């Protein structure tokens, strides 16, 4: 009998290790597993050696993942037009891209002033429709306003109020625009402006999403709660995708501006 007891003490750890290799998994529901009848009256309690749980990282990953929704637009067209919602959200992204191109350029060219809008008594007009823009050197642009001399004062104001840090001068009907050297400080100022524009775009995106959800909720009386919830989730998913694209545009523009 003493020999038997000694063998039990020697073999029990080995048996636990063998079970550990066989049942290793992220989650083990049982806290007690009986060993095979290798020795009579021998039971292994693997709770101490094989009780494994999901890590915090894996739990967080599983929690953060949500099932993708892909609703056929035709099936819910009596509730809302998902294609129109997607179009409005995409328009927000496209407007941001246009703002980035027009207002946050550090490249000097005659077209660099095309986006500047001049407010006159007759309305708002792009600068290139009121004056003839030409580039005399990389650091000097001229705007010939002889066709609309009455708009010179408004054009000067528009140039000064732009984000290009311009200080134009008037010589008769000619507006002389020295192009300042692009400093690090100016680049950082443009990056801040890019963040402001992207935040405004996200605000517009939230308004589109909120209006769409409000419209969907009006259909609760004629559609099931599950259907309404799925449509709302689809709208949220569309909004999230556009928000990711906005962040990508900001990151790309920031990299471009900082050089």
Coordinates of N, CA, C and O in Angstrom, one line a residue, residues 140-238:
X140 N 4.5 85.8 -56.9 CA 3.8 87.0 -57.2 C 2.7 86.6 -58.2 O 2.9 86.1 -59.3
X141 N 1.4 87.0 -57.8 CA 0.2 86.7 -58.7 C -0.4 88.1 -58.9 O -0.5 88.9 -58.0
X142 N -0.9 88.3 -60.1 CA -1.6 89.5 -60.5 C -3.1 89.2 -60.9 O -3.3 88.2 -61.6
X143 N -4.0 90.1 -60.5 CA -5.4 89.9 -60.9 C -5.8 91.2 -61.6 O -5.9 92.3 -61.0
X144 N -6.1 91.1 -62.9 CA -6.5 92.2 -63.7 C -8.1 92.4 -63.5 O -8.8 91.6 -64.0
X145 N -8.5 93.5 -62.9 CA -9.9 93.7 -62.6 C -10.5 94.8 -63.5 O -11.5 95.4 -63.2
X146 N -9.9 95.0 -64.7 CA -10.4 96.0 -65.6 C -11.8 95.8 -66.1 O -12.5 96.7 -66.4
X147 N -12.2 94.5 -66.1 CA -13.6 94.2 -66.6 C -14.6 94.6 -65.5 O -15.8 94.9 -65.9
X148 N -14.2 94.5 -64.3 CA -15.1 94.8 -63.2 C -14.4 95.6 -62.1 O -14.2 95.2 -61.0
X149 N -14.0 96.8 -62.4 CA -13.3 97.6 -61.5 C -14.1 98.0 -60.2 O -13.5 98.2 -59.1
X150 N -15.4 97.9 -60.3 CA -16.3 98.2 -59.2 C -16.2 97.1 -58.1 O -16.6 97.3 -56.9
X151 N -15.6 96.0 -58.5 CA -15.5 94.9 -57.5 C -14.1 94.8 -56.9 O -13.8 93.8 -56.2
X152 N -13.3 95.7 -57.2 CA -11.9 95.7 -56.6 C -11.9 95.6 -55.1 O -11.2 94.8 -54.5
X153 N -12.6 96.5 -54.5 CA -12.6 96.6 -53.0 C -13.1 95.3 -52.4 O -12.5 94.8 -51.4
X154 N -14.2 94.7 -53.0 CA -14.7 93.4 -52.5 C -13.7 92.3 -52.7 O -13.5 91.4 -51.9
X155 N -13.0 92.4 -53.8 CA -12.0 91.3 -54.1 C -10.8 91.4 -53.1 O -10.3 90.4 -52.7
X156 N -10.4 92.6 -52.8 CA -9.3 92.8 -51.8 C -9.7 92.2 -50.5 O -9.0 91.5 -49.8
X157 N -11.0 92.5 -50.1 CA -11.5 91.9 -48.8 C -11.5 90.4 -48.8 O -11.1 89.8 -47.8
X158 N -11.9 89.8 -49.9 CA -12.0 88.4 -50.0 C -10.6 87.8 -50.0 O -10.4 86.7 -49.3
X159 N -9.6 88.4 -50.6 CA -8.3 87.9 -50.6 C -7.7 87.9 -49.2 O -7.0 87.0 -48.7
X160 N -7.9 89.0 -48.5 CA -7.4 89.1 -47.1 C -8.1 88.2 -46.1 O -7.4 87.7 -45.2
X161 N -9.3 87.8 -46.4 CA -10.1 87.0 -45.4 C -9.9 85.5 -45.7 O -10.3 84.6 -45.0
X162 N -9.2 85.2 -46.8 CA -8.9 83.8 -47.2 C -7.9 83.2 -46.2 O -7.3 83.9 -45.4
X163 N -7.8 81.9 -46.2 CA -6.8 81.2 -45.3 C -5.4 81.2 -45.8 O -4.6 80.5 -45.2
X164 N -5.1 81.9 -46.9 CA -3.8 81.8 -47.5 C -2.8 82.9 -47.0 O -1.7 83.0 -47.5
X165 N -3.2 83.6 -46.0 CA -2.3 84.6 -45.4 C -1.8 85.6 -46.4 O -0.6 85.9 -46.5
X166 N -2.8 86.2 -47.2 CA -2.4 87.1 -48.3 C -2.5 88.6 -47.9 O -3.4 88.9 -47.1
X167 N -1.7 89.4 -48.5 CA -1.7 90.8 -48.2 C -1.7 91.6 -49.6 O -0.7 92.1 -50.0
X168 N -2.8 91.6 -50.3 CA -2.9 92.2 -51.7 C -2.7 93.7 -51.7 O -3.0 94.4 -50.7
X169 N -2.2 94.2 -52.8 CA -2.1 95.7 -53.0 C -2.8 96.1 -54.3 O -2.8 95.3 -55.3
X170 N -3.3 97.3 -54.4 CA -4.0 97.8 -55.6 C -3.1 98.7 -56.4 O -2.5 99.7 -55.8
X171 N -3.0 98.5 -57.7 CA -2.3 99.4 -58.6 C -3.3 99.7 -59.8 O -3.2 98.9 -60.7
X172 N -4.1 100.7 -59.7 CA -5.1 101.0 -60.7 C -6.2 99.9 -60.7 O -6.9 99.7 -59.7
X173 N -6.3 99.2 -61.8 CA -7.3 98.1 -61.9 C -6.6 96.8 -61.7 O -7.2 95.7 -61.9
X174 N -5.3 96.8 -61.3 CA -4.6 95.6 -61.0 C -4.4 95.3 -59.5 O -4.0 96.2 -58.8
X175 N -4.7 94.1 -59.1 CA -4.5 93.7 -57.8 C -3.2 92.8 -57.7 O -3.1 91.8 -58.4
X176 N -2.2 93.3 -57.0 CA -0.9 92.6 -56.9 C -1.0 91.7 -55.6 O -1.3 92.3 -54.5
X177 N -0.7 90.5 -55.8 CA -0.8 89.5 -54.6 C 0.5 88.9 -54.4 O 0.9 87.9 -55.1
X178 N 1.3 89.4 -53.5 CA 2.6 88.7 -53.1 C 2.2 87.3 -52.4 O 1.3 87.3 -51.5
X179 N 2.9 86.3 -52.8 CA 2.6 85.0 -52.2 C 3.6 84.8 -51.0 O 4.8 84.7 -51.3
X180 N 3.2 84.7 -49.8 CA 4.1 84.6 -48.7 C 4.8 83.2 -48.7 O 4.2 82.2 -49.2
X181 N 6.0 83.2 -48.2 CA 6.7 81.9 -48.0 C 5.9 81.0 -47.1 O 5.4 81.4 -46.0
X182 N 5.8 79.7 -47.4 CA 5.1 78.8 -46.6 C 6.0 78.4 -45.4 O 7.0 77.7 -45.5
X183 N 5.6 79.0 -44.2 CA 6.4 78.7 -43.0 C 5.8 77.5 -42.2 O 4.6 77.1 -42.5
X184 N 6.5 77.0 -41.3 CA 6.0 75.9 -40.4 C 4.8 76.4 -39.7 O 3.8 75.6 -39.5
X185 N 4.8 77.6 -39.2 CA 3.6 78.1 -38.5 C 2.4 78.2 -39.4 O 1.3 77.8 -38.9
X186 N 2.6 78.6 -40.6 CA 1.4 78.6 -41.6 C 0.9 77.2 -41.8 O -0.3 77.0 -41.9
X187 N 1.8 76.2 -42.0 CA 1.4 74.9 -42.2 C 0.6 74.4 -41.0 O -0.5 73.7 -41.2
X188 N 1.0 74.7 -39.8 CA 0.3 74.2 -38.6 C -1.1 74.9 -38.5 O -2.0 74.3 -38.0
X189 N -1.1 76.2 -38.9 CA -2.4 76.9 -39.0 C -3.4 76.2 -39.9 O -4.6 76.0 -39.6
X190 N -2.9 75.8 -41.1 CA -3.7 75.1 -42.0 C -4.2 73.7 -41.5 O -5.3 73.3 -41.7
X191 N -3.4 73.1 -40.7 CA -3.8 71.8 -40.1 C -4.9 72.0 -39.1 O -5.9 71.2 -39.1
X192 N -4.8 73.1 -38.4 CA -5.9 73.4 -37.4 C -7.2 73.6 -38.2 O -8.3 73.2 -37.8
X193 N -7.1 74.4 -39.3 CA -8.3 74.6 -40.1 C -8.8 73.4 -40.7 O -10.1 73.2 -40.8
X194 N -8.0 72.4 -41.1 CA -8.4 71.1 -41.6 C -9.2 70.4 -40.5 O -10.2 69.8 -40.8
X195 N -8.8 70.4 -39.3 CA -9.5 69.8 -38.2 C -10.8 70.4 -38.0 O -11.8 69.7 -37.8
X196 N -10.9 71.7 -38.1 CA -12.2 72.4 -37.9 C -13.1 72.0 -39.0 O -14.3 71.8 -38.8
X197 N -12.7 72.0 -40.3 CA -13.5 71.6 -41.4 C -14.0 70.2 -41.2 O -15.2 69.9 -41.5
X198 N -13.1 69.3 -40.8 CA -13.5 67.9 -40.6 C -14.6 67.7 -39.5 O -15.5 66.9 -39.6
X199 N -14.4 68.5 -38.4 CA -15.4 68.5 -37.3 C -16.8 69.0 -37.8 O -17.8 68.5 -37.4
X200 N -16.7 70.1 -38.6 CA -18.0 70.6 -39.2 C -18.6 69.5 -40.1 O -19.9 69.4 -40.1
X201 N -17.8 68.8 -40.8 CA -18.3 67.7 -41.7 C -19.0 66.6 -40.8 O -20.1 66.1 -41.2
X202 N -18.4 66.3 -39.7 CA -19.0 65.3 -38.8 C -20.3 65.8 -38.2 O -21.2 65.0 -38.0
X203 N -20.4 67.1 -37.9 CA -21.6 67.6 -37.4 C -22.7 67.5 -38.5 O -23.8 67.2 -38.2
X204 N -22.4 67.8 -39.7 CA -23.3 67.7 -40.8 C -23.8 66.2 -41.0 O -24.9 65.9 -41.2
X205 N -22.8 65.3 -40.8 CA -23.1 63.9 -40.9 C -24.1 63.4 -39.9 O -25.0 62.7 -40.1
X206 N -23.8 63.9 -38.6 CA -24.7 63.6 -37.5 C -26.1 64.1 -37.8 O -27.1 63.5 -37.4
X207 N -26.3 65.3 -38.4 CA -27.6 65.8 -38.7 C -28.3 65.0 -39.7 O -29.5 64.7 -39.6
X208 N -27.6 64.5 -40.7 CA -28.2 63.6 -41.7 C -28.7 62.3 -41.1 O -29.8 61.9 -41.3
X209 N -27.8 61.8 -40.2 CA -28.2 60.5 -39.5 C -29.4 60.7 -38.6 O -30.3 59.9 -38.6
X210 N -29.4 61.8 -37.8 CA -30.5 62.1 -36.9 C -31.8 62.3 -37.6 O -32.8 61.8 -37.2
X211 N -31.8 63.0 -38.7 CA -33.0 63.2 -39.5 C -33.5 61.9 -40.1 O -34.7 61.7 -40.1
X212 N -32.6 61.1 -40.5 CA -33.0 59.8 -41.1 C -33.6 58.9 -40.0 O -34.7 58.3 -40.2
X213 N -33.0 58.9 -38.8 CA -33.6 58.0 -37.7 C -34.9 58.6 -37.3 O -35.8 57.8 -37.0
X214 N -35.1 59.9 -37.2 CA -36.4 60.5 -36.9 C -37.5 60.0 -37.9 O -38.6 59.7 -37.5
X215 N -37.1 60.0 -39.2 CA -38.1 59.5 -40.2 C -38.4 58.1 -40.0 O -39.6 57.7 -40.1
X216 N -37.4 57.3 -39.6 CA -37.7 55.8 -39.5 C -38.6 55.6 -38.3 O -39.5 54.7 -38.3
X217 N -38.4 56.3 -37.2 CA -39.2 56.1 -36.0 C -40.7 56.4 -36.3 O -41.6 55.9 -35.6
X218 N -41.0 57.2 -37.2 CA -42.4 57.5 -37.6 C -43.1 56.3 -38.1 O -44.4 56.3 -38.2
X219 N -42.4 55.3 -38.5 CA -43.0 54.1 -39.1 C -43.2 53.0 -38.1 O -43.5 51.8 -38.5
X220 N -43.1 53.3 -36.8 CA -43.2 52.2 -35.8 C -44.6 51.6 -35.7 O -44.8 50.5 -35.3
X221 N -45.6 52.4 -36.1 CA -47.0 52.0 -36.0 C -47.3 50.9 -37.0 O -48.2 50.1 -36.8
X222 N -46.6 50.9 -38.1 CA -46.9 49.9 -39.2 C -45.8 48.9 -39.4 O -46.0 48.0 -40.3
X223 N -44.7 49.0 -38.7 CA -43.6 48.0 -38.8 C -43.2 47.5 -37.5 O -43.3 48.2 -36.5
X224 N -42.7 46.3 -37.4 CA -42.3 45.7 -36.2 C -41.0 46.4 -35.6 O -40.3 47.1 -36.3
X225 N -40.9 46.3 -34.3 CA -39.7 46.9 -33.6 C -38.4 46.4 -34.2 O -37.4 47.1 -34.3
X226 N -38.4 45.1 -34.5 CA -37.2 44.5 -35.1 C -36.8 45.1 -36.4 O -35.6 45.4 -36.6
X227 N -37.8 45.3 -37.2 CA -37.5 45.9 -38.5 C -37.0 47.4 -38.4 O -36.0 47.8 -39.0
X228 N -37.6 48.1 -37.5 CA -37.2 49.5 -37.2 C -35.8 49.5 -36.7 O -35.0 50.4 -37.1
X229 N -35.5 48.6 -35.8 CA -34.2 48.6 -35.2 C -33.1 48.2 -36.2 O -32.0 48.8 -36.2
X230 N -33.4 47.3 -37.1 CA -32.5 47.0 -38.2 C -32.2 48.1 -39.1 O -31.1 48.4 -39.6
X231 N -33.2 48.9 -39.5 CA -33.1 50.0 -40.4 C -32.2 51.1 -39.7 O -31.3 51.7 -40.3
X232 N -32.5 51.3 -38.4 CA -31.7 52.3 -37.7 C -30.2 51.9 -37.6 O -29.3 52.7 -37.7
X233 N -30.0 50.6 -37.4 CA -28.7 50.1 -37.4 C -28.0 50.2 -38.7 O -26.8 50.5 -38.8
X234 N -28.7 50.0 -39.8 CA -28.1 50.2 -41.1 C -27.7 51.7 -41.3 O -26.7 52.0 -41.9
X235 N -28.6 52.6 -40.9 CA -28.3 54.0 -41.0 C -27.0 54.4 -40.2 O -26.1 55.1 -40.6
X236 N -26.9 53.8 -39.0 CA -25.8 54.1 -38.1 C -24.5 53.5 -38.8 O -23.4 54.1 -38.8
X237 N -24.6 52.4 -39.4 CA -23.5 51.8 -40.1 C -23.0 52.6 -41.3 O -21.8 52.8 -41.5
X238 N -24.0 53.2 -42.1 CA -23.6 54.1 -43.2 C -22.9 55.3 -42.6 O -21.9 55.8 -43.2

